[in-house]
XYZ file of N, CA and C in Angstrom:
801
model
N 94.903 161.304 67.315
C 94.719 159.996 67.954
C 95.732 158.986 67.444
N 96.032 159.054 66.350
C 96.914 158.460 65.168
C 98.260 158.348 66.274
N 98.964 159.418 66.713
C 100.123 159.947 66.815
C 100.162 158.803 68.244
N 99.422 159.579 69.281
C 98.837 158.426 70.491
C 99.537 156.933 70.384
N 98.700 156.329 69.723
C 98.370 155.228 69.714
C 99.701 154.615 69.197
N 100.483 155.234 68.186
C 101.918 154.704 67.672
C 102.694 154.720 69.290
N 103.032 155.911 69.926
C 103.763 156.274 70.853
C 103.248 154.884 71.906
N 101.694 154.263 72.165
C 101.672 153.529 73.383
C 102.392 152.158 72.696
N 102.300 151.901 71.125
C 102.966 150.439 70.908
C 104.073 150.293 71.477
N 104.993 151.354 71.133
C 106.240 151.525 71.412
C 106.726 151.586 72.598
N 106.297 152.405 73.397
C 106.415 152.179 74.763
C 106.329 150.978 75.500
N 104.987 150.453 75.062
C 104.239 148.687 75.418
C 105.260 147.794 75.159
N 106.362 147.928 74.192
C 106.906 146.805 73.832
C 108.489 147.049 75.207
N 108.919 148.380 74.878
C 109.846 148.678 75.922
C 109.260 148.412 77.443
N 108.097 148.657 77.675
C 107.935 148.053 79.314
C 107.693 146.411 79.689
N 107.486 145.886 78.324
C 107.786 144.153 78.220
C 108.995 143.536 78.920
N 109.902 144.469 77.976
C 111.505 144.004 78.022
C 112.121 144.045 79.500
N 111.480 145.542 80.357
C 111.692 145.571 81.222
C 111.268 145.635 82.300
N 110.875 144.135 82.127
C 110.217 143.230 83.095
C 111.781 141.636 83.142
N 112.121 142.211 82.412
C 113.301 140.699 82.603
C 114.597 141.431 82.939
N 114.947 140.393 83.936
C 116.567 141.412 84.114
C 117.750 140.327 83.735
N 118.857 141.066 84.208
C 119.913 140.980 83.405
C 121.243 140.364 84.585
N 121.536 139.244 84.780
C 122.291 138.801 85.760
C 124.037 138.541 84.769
N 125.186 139.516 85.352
C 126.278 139.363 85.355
C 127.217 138.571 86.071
N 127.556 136.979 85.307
C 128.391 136.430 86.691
C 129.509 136.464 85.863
N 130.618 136.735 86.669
C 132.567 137.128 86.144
C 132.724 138.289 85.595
N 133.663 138.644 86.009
C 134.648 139.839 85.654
C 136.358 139.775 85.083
N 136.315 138.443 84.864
C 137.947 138.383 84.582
C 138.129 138.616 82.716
N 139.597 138.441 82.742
C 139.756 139.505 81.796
C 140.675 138.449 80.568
N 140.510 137.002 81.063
C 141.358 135.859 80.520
C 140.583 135.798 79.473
N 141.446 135.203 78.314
C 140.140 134.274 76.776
C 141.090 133.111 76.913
N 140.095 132.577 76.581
C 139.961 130.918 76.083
C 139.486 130.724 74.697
N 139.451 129.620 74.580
C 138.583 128.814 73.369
C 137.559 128.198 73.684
N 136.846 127.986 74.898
C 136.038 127.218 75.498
C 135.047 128.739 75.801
N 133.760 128.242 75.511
C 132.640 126.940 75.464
C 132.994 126.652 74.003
N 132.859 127.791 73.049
C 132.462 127.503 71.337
C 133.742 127.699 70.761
N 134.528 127.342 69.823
C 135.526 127.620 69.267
C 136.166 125.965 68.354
N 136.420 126.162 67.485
C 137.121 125.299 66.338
C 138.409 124.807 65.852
N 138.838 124.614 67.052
C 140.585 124.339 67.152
C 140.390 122.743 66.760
N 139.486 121.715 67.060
C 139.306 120.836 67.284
C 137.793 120.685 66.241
N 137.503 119.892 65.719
C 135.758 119.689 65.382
C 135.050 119.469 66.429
N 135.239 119.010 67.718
C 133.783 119.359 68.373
C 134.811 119.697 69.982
N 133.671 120.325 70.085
C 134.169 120.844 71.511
C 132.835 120.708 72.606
N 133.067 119.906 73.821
C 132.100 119.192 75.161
C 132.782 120.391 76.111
N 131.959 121.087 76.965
C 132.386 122.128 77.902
C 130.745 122.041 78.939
N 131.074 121.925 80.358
C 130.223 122.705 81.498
C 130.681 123.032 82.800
N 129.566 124.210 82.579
C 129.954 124.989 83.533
C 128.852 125.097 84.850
N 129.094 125.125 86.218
C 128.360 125.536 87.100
C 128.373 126.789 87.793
N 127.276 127.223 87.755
C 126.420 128.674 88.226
C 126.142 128.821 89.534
N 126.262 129.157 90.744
C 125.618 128.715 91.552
C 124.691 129.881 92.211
N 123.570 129.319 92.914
C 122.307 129.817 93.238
C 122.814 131.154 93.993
N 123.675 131.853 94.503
C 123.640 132.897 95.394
C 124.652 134.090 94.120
N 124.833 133.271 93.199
C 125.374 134.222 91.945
C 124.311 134.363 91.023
N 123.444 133.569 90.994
C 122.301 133.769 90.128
C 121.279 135.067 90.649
N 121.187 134.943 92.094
C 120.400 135.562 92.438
C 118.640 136.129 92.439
N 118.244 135.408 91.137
C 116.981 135.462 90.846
C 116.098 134.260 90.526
N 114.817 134.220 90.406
C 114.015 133.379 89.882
C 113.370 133.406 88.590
N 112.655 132.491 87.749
C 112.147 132.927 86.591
C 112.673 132.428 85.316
N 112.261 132.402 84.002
C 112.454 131.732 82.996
C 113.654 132.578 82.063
N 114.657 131.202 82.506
C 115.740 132.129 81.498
C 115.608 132.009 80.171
N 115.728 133.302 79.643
C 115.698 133.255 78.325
C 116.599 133.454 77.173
N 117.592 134.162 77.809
C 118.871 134.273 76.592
C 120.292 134.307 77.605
N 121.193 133.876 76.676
C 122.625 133.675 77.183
C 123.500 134.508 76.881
N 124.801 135.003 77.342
C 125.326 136.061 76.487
C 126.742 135.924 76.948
N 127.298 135.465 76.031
C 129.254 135.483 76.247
C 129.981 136.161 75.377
N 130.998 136.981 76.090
C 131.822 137.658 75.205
C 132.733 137.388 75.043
N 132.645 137.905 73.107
C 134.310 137.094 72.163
C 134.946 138.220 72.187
N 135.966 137.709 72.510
C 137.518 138.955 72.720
C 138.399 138.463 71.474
N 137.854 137.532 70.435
C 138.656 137.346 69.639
C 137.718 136.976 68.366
N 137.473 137.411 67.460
C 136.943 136.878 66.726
C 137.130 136.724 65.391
N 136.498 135.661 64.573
C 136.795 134.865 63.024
C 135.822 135.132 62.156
N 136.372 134.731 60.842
C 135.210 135.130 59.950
C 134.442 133.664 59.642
N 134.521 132.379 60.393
C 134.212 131.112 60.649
C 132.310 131.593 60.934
N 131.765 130.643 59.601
C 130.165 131.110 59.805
C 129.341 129.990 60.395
N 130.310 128.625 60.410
C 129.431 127.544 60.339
C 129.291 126.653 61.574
N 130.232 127.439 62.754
C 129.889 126.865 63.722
C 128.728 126.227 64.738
N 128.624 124.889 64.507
C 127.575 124.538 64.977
C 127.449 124.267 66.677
N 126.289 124.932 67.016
C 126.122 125.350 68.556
C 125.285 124.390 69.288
N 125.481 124.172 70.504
C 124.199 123.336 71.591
C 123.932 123.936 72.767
N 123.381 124.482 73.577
C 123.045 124.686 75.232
C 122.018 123.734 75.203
N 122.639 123.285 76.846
C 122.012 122.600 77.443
C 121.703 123.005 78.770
N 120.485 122.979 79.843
C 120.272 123.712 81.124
C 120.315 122.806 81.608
N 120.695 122.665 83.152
C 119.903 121.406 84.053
C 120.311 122.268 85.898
N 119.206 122.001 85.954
C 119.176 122.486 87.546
C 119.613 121.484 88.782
N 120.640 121.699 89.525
C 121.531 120.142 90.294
C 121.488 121.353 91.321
N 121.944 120.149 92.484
C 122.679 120.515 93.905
C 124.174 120.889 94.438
N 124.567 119.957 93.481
C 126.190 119.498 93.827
C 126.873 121.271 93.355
N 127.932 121.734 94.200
C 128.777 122.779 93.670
C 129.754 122.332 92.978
N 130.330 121.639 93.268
C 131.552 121.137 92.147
C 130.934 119.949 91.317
N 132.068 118.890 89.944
C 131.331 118.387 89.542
C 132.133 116.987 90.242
N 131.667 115.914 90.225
C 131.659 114.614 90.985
C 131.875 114.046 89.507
N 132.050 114.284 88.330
C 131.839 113.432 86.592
C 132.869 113.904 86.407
N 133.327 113.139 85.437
C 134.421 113.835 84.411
C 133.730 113.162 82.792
N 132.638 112.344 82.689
C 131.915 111.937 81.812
C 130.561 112.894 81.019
N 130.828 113.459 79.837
C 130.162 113.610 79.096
C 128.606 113.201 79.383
N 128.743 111.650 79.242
C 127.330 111.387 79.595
C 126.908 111.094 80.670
N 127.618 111.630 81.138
C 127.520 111.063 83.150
C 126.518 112.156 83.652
N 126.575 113.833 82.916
C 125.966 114.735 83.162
C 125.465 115.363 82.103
N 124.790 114.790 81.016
C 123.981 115.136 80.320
C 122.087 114.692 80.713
N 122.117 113.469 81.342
C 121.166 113.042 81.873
C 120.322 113.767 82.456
N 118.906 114.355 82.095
C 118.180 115.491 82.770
C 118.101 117.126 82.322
N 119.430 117.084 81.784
C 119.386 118.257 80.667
C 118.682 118.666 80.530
N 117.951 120.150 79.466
C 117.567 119.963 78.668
C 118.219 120.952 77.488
N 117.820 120.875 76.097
C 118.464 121.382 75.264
C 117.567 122.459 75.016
N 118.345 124.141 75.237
C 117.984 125.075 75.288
C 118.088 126.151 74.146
N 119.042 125.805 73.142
C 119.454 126.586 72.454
C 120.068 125.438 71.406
N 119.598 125.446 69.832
C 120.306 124.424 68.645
C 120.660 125.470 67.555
N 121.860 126.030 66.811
C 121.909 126.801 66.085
C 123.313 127.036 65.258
N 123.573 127.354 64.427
C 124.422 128.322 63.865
C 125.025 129.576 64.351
N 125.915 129.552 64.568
C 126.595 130.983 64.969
C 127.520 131.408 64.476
N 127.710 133.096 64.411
C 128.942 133.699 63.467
C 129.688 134.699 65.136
N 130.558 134.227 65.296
C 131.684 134.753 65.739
C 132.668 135.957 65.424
N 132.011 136.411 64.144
C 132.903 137.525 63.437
C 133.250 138.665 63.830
N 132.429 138.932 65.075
C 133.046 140.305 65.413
C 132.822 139.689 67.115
N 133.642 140.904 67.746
C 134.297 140.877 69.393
C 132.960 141.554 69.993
N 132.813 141.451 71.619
C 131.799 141.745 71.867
C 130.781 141.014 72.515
N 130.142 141.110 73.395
C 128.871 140.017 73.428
C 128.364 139.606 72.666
N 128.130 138.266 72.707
C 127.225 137.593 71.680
C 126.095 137.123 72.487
N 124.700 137.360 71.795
C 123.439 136.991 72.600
C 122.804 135.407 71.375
N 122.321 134.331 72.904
C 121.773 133.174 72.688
C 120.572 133.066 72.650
N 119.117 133.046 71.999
C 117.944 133.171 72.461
C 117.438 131.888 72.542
N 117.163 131.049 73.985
C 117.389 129.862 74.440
C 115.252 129.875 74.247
N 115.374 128.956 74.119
C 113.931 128.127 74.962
C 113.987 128.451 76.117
N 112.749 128.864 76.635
C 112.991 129.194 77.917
C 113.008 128.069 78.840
N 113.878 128.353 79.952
C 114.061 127.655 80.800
C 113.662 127.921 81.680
N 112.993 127.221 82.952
C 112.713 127.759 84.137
C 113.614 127.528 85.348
N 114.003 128.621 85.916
C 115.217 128.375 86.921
C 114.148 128.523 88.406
N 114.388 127.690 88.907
C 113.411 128.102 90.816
C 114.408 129.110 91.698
N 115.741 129.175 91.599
C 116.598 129.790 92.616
C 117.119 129.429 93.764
N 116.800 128.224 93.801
C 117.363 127.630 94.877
C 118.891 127.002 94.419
N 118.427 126.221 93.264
C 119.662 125.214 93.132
C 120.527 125.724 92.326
N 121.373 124.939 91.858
C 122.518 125.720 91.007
C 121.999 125.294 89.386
N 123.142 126.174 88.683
C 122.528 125.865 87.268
C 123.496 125.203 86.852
N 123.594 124.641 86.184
C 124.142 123.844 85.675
C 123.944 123.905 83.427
N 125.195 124.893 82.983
C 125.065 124.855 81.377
C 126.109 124.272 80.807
N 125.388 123.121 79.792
C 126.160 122.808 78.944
C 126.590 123.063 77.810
N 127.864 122.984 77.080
C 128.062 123.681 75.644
C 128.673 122.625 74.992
N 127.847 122.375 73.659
C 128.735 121.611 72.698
C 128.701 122.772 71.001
N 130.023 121.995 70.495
C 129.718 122.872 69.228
C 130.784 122.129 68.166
N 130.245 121.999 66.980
C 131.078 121.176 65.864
C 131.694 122.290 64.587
N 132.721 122.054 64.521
C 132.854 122.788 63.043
C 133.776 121.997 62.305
N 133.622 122.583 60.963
C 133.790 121.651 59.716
C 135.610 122.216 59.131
N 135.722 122.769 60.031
C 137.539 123.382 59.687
C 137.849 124.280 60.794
N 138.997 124.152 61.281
C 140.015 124.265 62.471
C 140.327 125.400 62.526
N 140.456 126.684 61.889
C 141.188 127.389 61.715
C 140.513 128.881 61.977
N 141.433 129.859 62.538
C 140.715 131.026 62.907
C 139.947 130.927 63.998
N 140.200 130.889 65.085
C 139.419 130.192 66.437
C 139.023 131.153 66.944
N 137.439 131.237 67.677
C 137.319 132.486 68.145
C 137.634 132.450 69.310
N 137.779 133.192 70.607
C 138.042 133.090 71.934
C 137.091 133.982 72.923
N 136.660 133.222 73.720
C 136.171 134.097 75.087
C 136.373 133.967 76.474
N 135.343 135.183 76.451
C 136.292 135.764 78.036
C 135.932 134.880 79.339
N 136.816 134.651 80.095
C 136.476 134.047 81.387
C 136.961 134.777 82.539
N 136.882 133.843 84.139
C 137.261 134.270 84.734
C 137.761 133.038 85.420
N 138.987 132.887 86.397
C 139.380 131.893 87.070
C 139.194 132.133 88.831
N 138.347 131.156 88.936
C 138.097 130.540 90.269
C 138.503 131.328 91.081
N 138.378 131.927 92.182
C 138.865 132.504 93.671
C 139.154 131.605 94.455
N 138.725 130.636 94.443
C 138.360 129.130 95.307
C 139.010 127.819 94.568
N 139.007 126.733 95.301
C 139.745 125.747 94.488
C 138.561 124.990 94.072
N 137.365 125.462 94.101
C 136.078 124.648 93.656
C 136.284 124.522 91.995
N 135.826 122.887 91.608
C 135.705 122.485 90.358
C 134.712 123.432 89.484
N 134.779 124.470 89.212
C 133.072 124.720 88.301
C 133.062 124.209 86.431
N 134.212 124.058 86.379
C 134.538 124.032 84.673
C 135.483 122.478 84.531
N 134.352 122.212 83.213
C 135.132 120.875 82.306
C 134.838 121.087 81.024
N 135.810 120.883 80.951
C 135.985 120.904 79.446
C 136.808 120.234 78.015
N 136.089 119.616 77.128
C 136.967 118.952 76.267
C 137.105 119.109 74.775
N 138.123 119.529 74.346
C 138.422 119.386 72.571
C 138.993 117.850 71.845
N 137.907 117.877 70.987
C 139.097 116.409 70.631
C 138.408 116.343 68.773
N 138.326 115.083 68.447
C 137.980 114.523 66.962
C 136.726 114.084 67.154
N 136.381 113.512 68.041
C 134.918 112.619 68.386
C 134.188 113.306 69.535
N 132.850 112.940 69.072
C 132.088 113.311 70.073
C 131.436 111.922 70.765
N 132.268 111.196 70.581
C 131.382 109.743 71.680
C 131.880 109.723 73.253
N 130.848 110.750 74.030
C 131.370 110.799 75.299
C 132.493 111.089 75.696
N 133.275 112.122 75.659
C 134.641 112.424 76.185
C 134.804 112.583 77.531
N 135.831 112.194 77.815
C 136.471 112.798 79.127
C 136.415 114.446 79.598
N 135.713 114.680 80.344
C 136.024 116.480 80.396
C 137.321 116.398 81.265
N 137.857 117.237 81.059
C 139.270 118.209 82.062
C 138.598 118.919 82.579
N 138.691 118.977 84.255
C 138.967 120.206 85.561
C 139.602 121.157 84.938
N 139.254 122.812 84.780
C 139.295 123.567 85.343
C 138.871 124.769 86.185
N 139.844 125.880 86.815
C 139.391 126.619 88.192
C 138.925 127.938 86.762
N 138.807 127.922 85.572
C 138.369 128.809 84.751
C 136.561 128.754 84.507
N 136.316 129.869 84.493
C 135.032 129.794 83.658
C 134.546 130.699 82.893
N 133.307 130.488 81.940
C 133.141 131.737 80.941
C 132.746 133.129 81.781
N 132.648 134.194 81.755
C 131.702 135.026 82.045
C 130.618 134.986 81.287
N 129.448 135.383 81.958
C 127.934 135.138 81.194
C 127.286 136.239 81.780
N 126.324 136.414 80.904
C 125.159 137.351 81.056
C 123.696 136.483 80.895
N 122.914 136.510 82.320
C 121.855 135.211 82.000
C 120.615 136.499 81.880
N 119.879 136.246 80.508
C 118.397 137.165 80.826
C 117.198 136.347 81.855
N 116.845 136.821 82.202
C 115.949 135.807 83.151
C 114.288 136.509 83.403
N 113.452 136.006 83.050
C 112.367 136.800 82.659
C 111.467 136.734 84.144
N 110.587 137.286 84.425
C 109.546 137.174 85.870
C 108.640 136.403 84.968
N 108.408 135.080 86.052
C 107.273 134.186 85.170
C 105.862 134.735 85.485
N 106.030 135.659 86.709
C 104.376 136.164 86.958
C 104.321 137.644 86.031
N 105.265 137.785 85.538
C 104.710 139.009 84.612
C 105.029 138.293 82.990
N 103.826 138.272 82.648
C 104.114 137.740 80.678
C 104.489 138.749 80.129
N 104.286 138.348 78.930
C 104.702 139.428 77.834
C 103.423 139.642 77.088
N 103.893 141.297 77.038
C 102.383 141.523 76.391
C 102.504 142.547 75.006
N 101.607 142.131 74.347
C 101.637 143.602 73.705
C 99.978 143.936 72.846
N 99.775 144.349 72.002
C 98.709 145.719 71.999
C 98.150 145.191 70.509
N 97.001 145.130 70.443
C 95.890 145.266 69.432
C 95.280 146.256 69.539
N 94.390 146.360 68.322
C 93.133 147.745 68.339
C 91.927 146.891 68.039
N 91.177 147.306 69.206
C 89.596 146.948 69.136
C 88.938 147.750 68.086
N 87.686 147.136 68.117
C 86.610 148.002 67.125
C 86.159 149.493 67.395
N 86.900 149.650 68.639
C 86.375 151.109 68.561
C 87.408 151.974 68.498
N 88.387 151.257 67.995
C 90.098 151.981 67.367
C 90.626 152.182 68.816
N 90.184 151.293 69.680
C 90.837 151.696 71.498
C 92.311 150.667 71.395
N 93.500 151.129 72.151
C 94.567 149.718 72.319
C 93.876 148.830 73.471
N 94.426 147.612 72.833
C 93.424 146.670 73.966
C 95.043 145.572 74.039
N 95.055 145.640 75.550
C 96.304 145.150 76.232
C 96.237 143.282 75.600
N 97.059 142.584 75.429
C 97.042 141.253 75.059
C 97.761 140.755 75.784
N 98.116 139.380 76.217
C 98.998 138.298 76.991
C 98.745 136.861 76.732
N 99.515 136.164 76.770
C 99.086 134.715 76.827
C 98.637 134.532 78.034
N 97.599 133.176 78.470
C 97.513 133.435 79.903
C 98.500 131.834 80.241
N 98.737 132.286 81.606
C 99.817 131.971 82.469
C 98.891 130.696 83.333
N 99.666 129.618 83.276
C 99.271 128.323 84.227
C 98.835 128.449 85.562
N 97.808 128.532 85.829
C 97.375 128.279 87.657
C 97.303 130.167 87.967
N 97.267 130.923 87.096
C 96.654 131.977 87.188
C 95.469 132.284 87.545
N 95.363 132.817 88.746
C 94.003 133.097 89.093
C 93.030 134.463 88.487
N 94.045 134.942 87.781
C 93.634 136.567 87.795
C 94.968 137.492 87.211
N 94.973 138.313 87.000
C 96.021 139.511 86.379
C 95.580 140.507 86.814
N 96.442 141.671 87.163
C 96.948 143.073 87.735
C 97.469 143.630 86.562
N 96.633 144.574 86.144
C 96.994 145.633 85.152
C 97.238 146.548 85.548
N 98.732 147.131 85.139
C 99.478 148.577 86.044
C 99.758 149.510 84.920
N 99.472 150.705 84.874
C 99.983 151.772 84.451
C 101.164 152.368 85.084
N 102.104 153.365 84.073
C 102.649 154.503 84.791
C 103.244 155.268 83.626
N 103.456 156.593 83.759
C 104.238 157.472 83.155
C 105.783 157.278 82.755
N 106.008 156.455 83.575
C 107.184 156.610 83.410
C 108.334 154.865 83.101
N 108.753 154.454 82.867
C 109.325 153.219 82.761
C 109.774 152.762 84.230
N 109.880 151.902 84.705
C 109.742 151.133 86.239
C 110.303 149.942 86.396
N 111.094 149.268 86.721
C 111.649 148.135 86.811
C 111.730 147.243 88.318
N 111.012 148.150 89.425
C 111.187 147.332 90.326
C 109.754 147.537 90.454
N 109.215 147.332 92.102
C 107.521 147.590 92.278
C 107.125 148.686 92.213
N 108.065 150.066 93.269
C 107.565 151.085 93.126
C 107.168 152.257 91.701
N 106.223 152.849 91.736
C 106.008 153.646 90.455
C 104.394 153.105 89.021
N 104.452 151.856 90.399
C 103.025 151.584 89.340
C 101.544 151.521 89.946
N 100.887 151.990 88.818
C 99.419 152.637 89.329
C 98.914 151.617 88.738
N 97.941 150.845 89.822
C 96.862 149.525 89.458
C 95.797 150.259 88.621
N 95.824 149.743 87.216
C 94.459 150.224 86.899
C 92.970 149.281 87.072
N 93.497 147.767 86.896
C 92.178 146.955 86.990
C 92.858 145.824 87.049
N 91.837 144.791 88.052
C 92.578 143.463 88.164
C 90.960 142.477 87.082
N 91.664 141.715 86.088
C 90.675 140.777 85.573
C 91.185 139.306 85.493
N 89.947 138.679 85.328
C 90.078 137.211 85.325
C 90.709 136.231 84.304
N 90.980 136.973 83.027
C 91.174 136.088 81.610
C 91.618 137.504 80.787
N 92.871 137.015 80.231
C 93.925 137.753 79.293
C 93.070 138.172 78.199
N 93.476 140.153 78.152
C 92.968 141.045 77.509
C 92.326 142.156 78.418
N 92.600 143.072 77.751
C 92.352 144.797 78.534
C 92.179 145.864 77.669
N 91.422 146.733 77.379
C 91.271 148.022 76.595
C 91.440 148.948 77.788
N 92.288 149.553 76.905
C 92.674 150.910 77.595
C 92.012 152.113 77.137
N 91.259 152.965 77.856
C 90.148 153.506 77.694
C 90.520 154.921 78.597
N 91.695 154.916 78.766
C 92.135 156.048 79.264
C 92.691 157.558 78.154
N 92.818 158.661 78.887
C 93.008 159.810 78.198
C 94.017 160.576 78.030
N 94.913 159.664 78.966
C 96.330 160.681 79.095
C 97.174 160.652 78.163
N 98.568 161.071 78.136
C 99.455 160.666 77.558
C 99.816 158.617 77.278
N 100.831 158.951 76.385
C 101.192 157.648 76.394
C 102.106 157.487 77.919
N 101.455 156.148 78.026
C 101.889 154.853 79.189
C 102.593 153.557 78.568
N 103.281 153.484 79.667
C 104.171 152.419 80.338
C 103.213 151.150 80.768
N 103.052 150.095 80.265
C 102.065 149.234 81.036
C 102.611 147.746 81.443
N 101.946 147.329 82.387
C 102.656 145.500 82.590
C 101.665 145.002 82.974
N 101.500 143.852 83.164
C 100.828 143.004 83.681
C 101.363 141.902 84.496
N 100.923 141.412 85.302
C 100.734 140.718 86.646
C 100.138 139.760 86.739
N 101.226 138.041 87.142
C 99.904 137.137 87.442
C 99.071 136.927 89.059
N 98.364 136.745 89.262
C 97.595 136.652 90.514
C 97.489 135.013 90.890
N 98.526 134.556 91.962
C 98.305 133.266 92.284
C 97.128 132.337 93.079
N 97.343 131.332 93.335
C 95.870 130.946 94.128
C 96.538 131.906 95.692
N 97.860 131.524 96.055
C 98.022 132.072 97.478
C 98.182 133.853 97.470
N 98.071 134.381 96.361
C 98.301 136.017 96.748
C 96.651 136.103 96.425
N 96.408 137.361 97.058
C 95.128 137.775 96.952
C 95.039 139.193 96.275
N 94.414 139.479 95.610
C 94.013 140.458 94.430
C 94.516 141.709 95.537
């Protein structure tokens, strides 16, 4: 039973993960110094995303840009900022002209030391999919030298998506137009599926856990054999009213998710 019960944690935590997917926007093969990099002590950079490159809905949760160049610089200090707008290009060239509405998604330390993607684990944000995204990057460091660089891609189009500024001060700068932008990797989670994972009841059974979810009417508990990432492949085992489930089944180890139930979908 011992053996069991290790194999469903493990699994439980891998069918969490993949419940969030993984959106690639750019393919170009240019580096920069922009968003993060230390040529300058602070560096003001944003970029726009737009809704038919995003492609999804749901709470983003991590960011991911790759350094094609990297320093042994530990102390770079980091900012994301999200904000969801209309406009495709930007109409500002002011710092604080488009910080207004923000919000700050990510405050941290970062090491640049090796090449590669680097992953951001943001506050989640909630994106609807309609509008565009809109991320901001600031970042300070305390010495110039050894700059890391990442990868972008430049514009197809003569649309504004990128500003960006290096200087000495951070009191509102001027951003610079350009047709460049980073490549990114956005994680973006399904807000109707939480995250769950696994306790043991008193009768040594795994008993499914979740936070519960706002304006939830109900949850859909799915099994399957096998790992699943779109709808097909999952077996409803029970729909309940309030977060928590024992699994009381006999098979092998499972794959499990959970499901929120809105006022307009019906069980």
């Amino acid at each position: 039973m011992q053996k069991v019960i290790v194999i469903i944690l493990a699994f439980l935590i891998l069918s969490s993960a993949a419940m969030a997917k993984e959106v690639v926007i750019g393919e170009g093969n240019e580096e920069l110094i922009f968003p993060f990099s230390h040529d300058k002590p602070y560096h003001h950079s944003a970029a726009i995303y737009l809704a038919d490159e995003i492609g999804e809905q749901g709470n983003i949760t991590q960011i991911q840009l790759n350094c094609t160049k990297a320093n042994r610089h530990v102390n770079l200090e980091c900012e994301i900022f999200a904000k969801s707008i209309q406009q495709t290009t930007f109409d500002s060239s002011k710092w604080n002209d488009l910080i207004p509405g923000a919000e700050l998604v990510y405050a941290g330390n970062h090491n640049f030391s090796a090449t590669g993607w680097h992953t951001f684990d943001l506050d989640d944000y909630y994106y609807d999919g309609s509008d565009h995204l809109l991320l901001m990057f600031y970042s300070f460091a305390n010495d110039t030298t050894n700059n890391p660089k990442i990868q972008w891609e430049t514009s197809e189009t003569p649309a504004t998506l990128f500003y960006c500024k290096a200087g000495t001060t951070t009191n509102n700068p001027n951003l610079n137009a350009r047709l460049q932008r980073p490549n990114i990797i956005l994680t973006i989670q399904d807000i109707n599926t939480p995250t769950i994972s696994i306790i043991m009841d008193e009768q040594n059974m795994p008993k499914i856990m979740w936070d519960s979810v706002e304006n939830a009417v109900g949850y859909n508990i799915y099994s399957s054999a096998e790992p699943h990432n779109g709808e097909d492949g999952w077996m409803l085992l029970d729909t309940v009213s309030e977060p928590g489930y024992t699994y009381e089944g006999t098979d092998d180890a499972r794959f499990f998710r959970v499901k929120t139930l809105n006022e307009d979908v019906e069980p």
